[in-house]
CSV table of C-alpha atoms in Angstrom, one decimal:
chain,number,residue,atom,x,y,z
A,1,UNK,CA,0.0,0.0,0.0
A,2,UNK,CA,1.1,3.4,-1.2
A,3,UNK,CA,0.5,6.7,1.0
A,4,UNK,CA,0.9,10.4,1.6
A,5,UNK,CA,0.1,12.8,4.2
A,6,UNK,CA,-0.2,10.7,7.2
A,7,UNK,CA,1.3,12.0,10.5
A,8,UNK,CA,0.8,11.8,14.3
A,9,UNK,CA,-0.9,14.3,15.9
A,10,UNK,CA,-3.2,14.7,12.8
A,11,UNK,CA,-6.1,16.1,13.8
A,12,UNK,CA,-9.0,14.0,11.9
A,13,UNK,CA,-6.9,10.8,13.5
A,14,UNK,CA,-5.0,10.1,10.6
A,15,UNK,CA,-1.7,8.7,11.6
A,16,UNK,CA,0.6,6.0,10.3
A,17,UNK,CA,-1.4,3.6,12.8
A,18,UNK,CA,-4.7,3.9,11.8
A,19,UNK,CA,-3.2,3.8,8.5
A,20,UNK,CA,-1.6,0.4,9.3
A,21,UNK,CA,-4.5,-0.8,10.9
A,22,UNK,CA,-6.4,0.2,7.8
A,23,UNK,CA,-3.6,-2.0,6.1
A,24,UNK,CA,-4.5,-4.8,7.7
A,25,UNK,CA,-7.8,-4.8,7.3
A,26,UNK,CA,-7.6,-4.8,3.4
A,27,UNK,CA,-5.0,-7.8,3.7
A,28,UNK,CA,-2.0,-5.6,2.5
A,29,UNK,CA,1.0,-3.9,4.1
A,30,UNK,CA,2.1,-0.3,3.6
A,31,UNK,CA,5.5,-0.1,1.7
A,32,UNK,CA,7.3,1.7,4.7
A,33,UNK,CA,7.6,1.2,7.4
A,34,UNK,CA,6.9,-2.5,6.3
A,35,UNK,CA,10.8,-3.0,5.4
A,36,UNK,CA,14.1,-2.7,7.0
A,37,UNK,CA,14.8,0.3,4.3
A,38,UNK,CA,11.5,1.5,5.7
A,39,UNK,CA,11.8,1.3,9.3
A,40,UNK,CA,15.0,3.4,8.6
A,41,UNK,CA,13.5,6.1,7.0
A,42,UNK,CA,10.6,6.3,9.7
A,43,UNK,CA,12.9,6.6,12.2
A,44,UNK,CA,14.3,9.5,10.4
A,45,UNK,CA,10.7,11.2,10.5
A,46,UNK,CA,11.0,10.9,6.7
A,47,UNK,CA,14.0,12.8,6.3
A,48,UNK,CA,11.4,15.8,7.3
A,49,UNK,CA,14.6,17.3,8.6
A,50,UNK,CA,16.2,17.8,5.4
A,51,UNK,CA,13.8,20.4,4.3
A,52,UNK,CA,15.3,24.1,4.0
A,53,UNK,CA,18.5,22.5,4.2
A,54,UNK,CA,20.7,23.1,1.0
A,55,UNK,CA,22.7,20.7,1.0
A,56,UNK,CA,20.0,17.8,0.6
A,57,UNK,CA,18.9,19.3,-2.8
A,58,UNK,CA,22.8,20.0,-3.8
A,59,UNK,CA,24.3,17.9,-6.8
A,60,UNK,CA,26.5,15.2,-5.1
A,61,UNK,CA,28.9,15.0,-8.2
A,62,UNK,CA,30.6,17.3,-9.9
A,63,UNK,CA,31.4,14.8,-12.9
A,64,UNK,CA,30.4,16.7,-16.6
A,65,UNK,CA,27.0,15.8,-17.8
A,66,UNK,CA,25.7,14.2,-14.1
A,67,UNK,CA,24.2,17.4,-12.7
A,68,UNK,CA,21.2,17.4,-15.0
A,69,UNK,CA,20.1,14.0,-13.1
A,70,UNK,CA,21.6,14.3,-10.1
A,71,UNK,CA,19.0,16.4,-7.6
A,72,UNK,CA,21.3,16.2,-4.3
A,73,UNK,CA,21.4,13.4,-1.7
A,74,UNK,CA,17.5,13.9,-0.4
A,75,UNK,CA,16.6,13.0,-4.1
A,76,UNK,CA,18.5,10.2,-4.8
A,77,UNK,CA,17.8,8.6,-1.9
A,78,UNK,CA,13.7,8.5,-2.8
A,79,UNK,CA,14.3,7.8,-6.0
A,80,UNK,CA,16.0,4.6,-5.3
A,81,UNK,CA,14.2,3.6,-2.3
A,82,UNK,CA,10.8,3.9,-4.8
A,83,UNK,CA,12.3,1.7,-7.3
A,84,UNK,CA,13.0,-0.6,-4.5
A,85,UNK,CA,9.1,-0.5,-2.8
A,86,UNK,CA,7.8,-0.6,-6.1
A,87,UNK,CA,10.3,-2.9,-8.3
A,88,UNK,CA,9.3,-5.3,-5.3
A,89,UNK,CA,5.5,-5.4,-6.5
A,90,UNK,CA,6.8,-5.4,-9.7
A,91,UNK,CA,8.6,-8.9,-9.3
A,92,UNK,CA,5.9,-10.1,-7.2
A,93,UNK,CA,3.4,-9.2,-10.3
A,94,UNK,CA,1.0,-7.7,-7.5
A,95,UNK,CA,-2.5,-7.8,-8.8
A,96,UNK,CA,-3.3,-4.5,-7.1
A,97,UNK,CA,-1.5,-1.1,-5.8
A,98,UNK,CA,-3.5,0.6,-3.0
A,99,UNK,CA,-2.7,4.3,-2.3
A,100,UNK,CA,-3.7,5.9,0.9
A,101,UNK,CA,-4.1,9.8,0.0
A,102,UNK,CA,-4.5,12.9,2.6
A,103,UNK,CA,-2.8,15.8,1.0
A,104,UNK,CA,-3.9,18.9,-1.1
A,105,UNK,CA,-3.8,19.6,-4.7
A,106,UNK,CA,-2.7,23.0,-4.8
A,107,UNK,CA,1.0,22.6,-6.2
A,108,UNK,CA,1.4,25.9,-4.2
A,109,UNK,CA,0.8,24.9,-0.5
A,110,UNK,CA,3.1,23.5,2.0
A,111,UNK,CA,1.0,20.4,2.2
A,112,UNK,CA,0.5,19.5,-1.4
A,113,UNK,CA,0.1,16.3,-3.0
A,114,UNK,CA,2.8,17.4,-5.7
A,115,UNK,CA,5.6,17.9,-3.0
A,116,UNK,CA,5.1,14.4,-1.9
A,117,UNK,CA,7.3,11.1,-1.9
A,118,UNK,CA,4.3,9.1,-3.8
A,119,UNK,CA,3.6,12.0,-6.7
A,120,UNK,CA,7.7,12.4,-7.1
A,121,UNK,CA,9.0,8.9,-7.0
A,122,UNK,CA,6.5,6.5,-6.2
A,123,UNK,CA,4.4,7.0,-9.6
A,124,UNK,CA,7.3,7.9,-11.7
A,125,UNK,CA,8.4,4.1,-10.7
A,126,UNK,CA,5.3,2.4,-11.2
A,127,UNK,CA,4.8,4.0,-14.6
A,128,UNK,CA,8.5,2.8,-15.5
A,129,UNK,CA,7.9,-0.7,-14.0
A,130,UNK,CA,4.2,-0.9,-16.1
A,131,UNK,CA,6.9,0.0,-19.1
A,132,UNK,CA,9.2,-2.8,-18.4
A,133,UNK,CA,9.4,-5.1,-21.2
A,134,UNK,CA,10.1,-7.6,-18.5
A,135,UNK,CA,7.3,-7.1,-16.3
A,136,UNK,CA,4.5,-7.8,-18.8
A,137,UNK,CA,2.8,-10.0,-16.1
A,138,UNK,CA,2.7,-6.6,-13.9
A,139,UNK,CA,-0.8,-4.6,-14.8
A,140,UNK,CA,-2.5,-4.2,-11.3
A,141,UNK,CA,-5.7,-2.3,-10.6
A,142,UNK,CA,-4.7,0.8,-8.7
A,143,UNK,CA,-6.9,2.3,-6.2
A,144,UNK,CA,-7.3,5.6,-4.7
A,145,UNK,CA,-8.6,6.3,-1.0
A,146,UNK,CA,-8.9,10.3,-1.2
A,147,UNK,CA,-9.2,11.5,2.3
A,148,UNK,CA,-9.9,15.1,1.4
A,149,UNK,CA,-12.9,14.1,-0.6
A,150,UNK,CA,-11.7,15.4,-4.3
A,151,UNK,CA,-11.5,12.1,-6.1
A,152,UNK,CA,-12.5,13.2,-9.7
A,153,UNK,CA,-9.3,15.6,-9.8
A,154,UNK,CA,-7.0,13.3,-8.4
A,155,UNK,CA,-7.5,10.4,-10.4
A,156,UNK,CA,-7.7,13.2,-13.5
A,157,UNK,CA,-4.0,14.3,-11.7
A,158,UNK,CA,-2.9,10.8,-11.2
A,159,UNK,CA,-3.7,9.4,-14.6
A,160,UNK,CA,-1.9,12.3,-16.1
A,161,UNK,CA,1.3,11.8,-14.3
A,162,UNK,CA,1.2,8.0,-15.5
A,163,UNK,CA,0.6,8.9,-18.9
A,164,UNK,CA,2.6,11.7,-19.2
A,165,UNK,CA,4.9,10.2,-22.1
A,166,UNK,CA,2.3,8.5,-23.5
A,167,UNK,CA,4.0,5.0,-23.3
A,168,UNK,CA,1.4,2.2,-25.2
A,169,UNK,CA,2.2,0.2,-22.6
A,170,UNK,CA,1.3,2.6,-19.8
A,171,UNK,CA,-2.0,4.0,-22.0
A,172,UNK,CA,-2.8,0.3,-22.7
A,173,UNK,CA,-2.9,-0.2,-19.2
A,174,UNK,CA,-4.4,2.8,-18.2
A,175,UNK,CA,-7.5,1.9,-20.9
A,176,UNK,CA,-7.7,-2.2,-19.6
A,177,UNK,CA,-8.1,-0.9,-15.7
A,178,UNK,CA,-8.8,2.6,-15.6
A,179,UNK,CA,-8.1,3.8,-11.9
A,180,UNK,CA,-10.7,3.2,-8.8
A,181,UNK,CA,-11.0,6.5,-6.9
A,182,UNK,CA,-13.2,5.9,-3.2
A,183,UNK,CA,-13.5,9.4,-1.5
A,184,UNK,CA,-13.3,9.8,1.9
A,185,UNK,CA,-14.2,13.3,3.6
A,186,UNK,CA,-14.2,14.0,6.8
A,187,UNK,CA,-17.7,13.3,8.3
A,188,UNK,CA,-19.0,10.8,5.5
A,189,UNK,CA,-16.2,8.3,5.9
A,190,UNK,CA,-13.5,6.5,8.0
A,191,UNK,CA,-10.4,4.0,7.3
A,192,UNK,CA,-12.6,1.3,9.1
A,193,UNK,CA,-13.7,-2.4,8.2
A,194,UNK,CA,-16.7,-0.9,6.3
A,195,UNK,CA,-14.6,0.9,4.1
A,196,UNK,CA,-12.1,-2.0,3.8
A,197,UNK,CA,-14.9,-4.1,2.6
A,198,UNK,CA,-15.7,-2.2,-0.5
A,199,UNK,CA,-12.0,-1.5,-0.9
A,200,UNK,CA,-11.5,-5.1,-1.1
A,201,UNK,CA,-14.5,-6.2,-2.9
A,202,UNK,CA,-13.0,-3.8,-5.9
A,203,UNK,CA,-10.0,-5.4,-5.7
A,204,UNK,CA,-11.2,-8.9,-5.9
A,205,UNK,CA,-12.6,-11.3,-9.0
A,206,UNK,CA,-15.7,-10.5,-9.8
A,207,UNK,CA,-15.7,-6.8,-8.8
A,208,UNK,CA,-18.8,-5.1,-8.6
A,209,UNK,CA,-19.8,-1.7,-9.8
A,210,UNK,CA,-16.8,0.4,-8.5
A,211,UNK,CA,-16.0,4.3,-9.3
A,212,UNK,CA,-13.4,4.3,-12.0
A,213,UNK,CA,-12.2,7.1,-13.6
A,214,UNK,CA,-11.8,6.2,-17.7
A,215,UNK,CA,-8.5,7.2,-19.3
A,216,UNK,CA,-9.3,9.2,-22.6
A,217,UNK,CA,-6.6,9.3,-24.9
């Protein structure tokens, strides 16, 4: 399970427990801290630290032709950790990705959706993995669980970020399971067994009438 924008001390109750315990429920594990790289980085609050520090976004190497892909330390390290959480599905040939979602979409705002490890790394990698020649097995159904409530941009958001170099494999994919969006605003829903049941009853066999968001090319 994919996620962004849980914390503790979140007012509405949405920390990385309930989040885990939410996990559990729909018979899956969230990527970190469900590792030993991802007990690491929770222990390092996420490397929330780094932020404002200049250093983490400073090219590490000064060798010709590297600074155009080198970002600084802070960077590199999500960018390979990603590629490990999700390369992992990837080999696996996971049936399903489940992201957990409880940020913002103004690109603007401290607390965006756009600033976050999932919309940077995380669906970079699965769109490179879903391009893989060698993972042609890997075409899961992703899910959304919007806790703000604002499914029909997000998926809109999310879709564009996969397709965003219009890959056949990716828009093929994209077309076969367009993405399941559930929203979740505060007062109408919970991350409770109720919601767990739908979740998973998308995710299974026979899935019933779930809201997908189509991909139009």
């Amino acid at each position: 399970m994919l996620w962004a924008g849980f914390y503790d001390g979140d007012p509405r109750g949405l920390t990385q427990r309930a989040l885990q315990d939410f996990a559990n429920m729909v018979d899956t594990s969230i990527v970190h801290p469900g590792s030993i790289l991802g007990k690491v980085v929770q222990k390092s609050n996420d490397l929330l630290g780094c932020r404002g520090d200049n250093g983490a976004s400073r090219p590490c190497c000064c060798v010709p032709g590297t600074r155009v892909i080198d970002k600084g330390p802070v960077v590199g390290f999500w960018t390979g950790a990603s590629r490990f959480f999700v390369h992992g599905m990837a080999l696996k040939s996971q049936a399903s990705v489940v992201a957990v979602l409880n940020k913002g979409l103004d690109p603007e705002k401290e607390w965006s959706l756009h600033k976050s490890v999932f919309w940077n790394y995380e669906l970079p990698t699965l769109e490179f993995e879903i391009a893989d020649p060698e993972h042609l097995d890997f075409r899961p159904q992703l899910l959304l669980v919007d806790m703000r409530g604002t499914c029909e941009d997000t998926a809109r958001l999310v879709t564009g970020k996969l397709a965003r170099y219009r890959h056949q494999k990716v828009k093929a994919w994209l077309i076969a399971k367009p993405i399941i969006c559930f929203d979740c605003p505060e007062g109408q829903c919970d991350l409770d067994r109720a919601l767990a049941t739908r979740v998973r009853s998308c995710l299974g066999e026979h899935a019933p009438s779930c809201p997908r968001f189509e991909y139009c090319t």
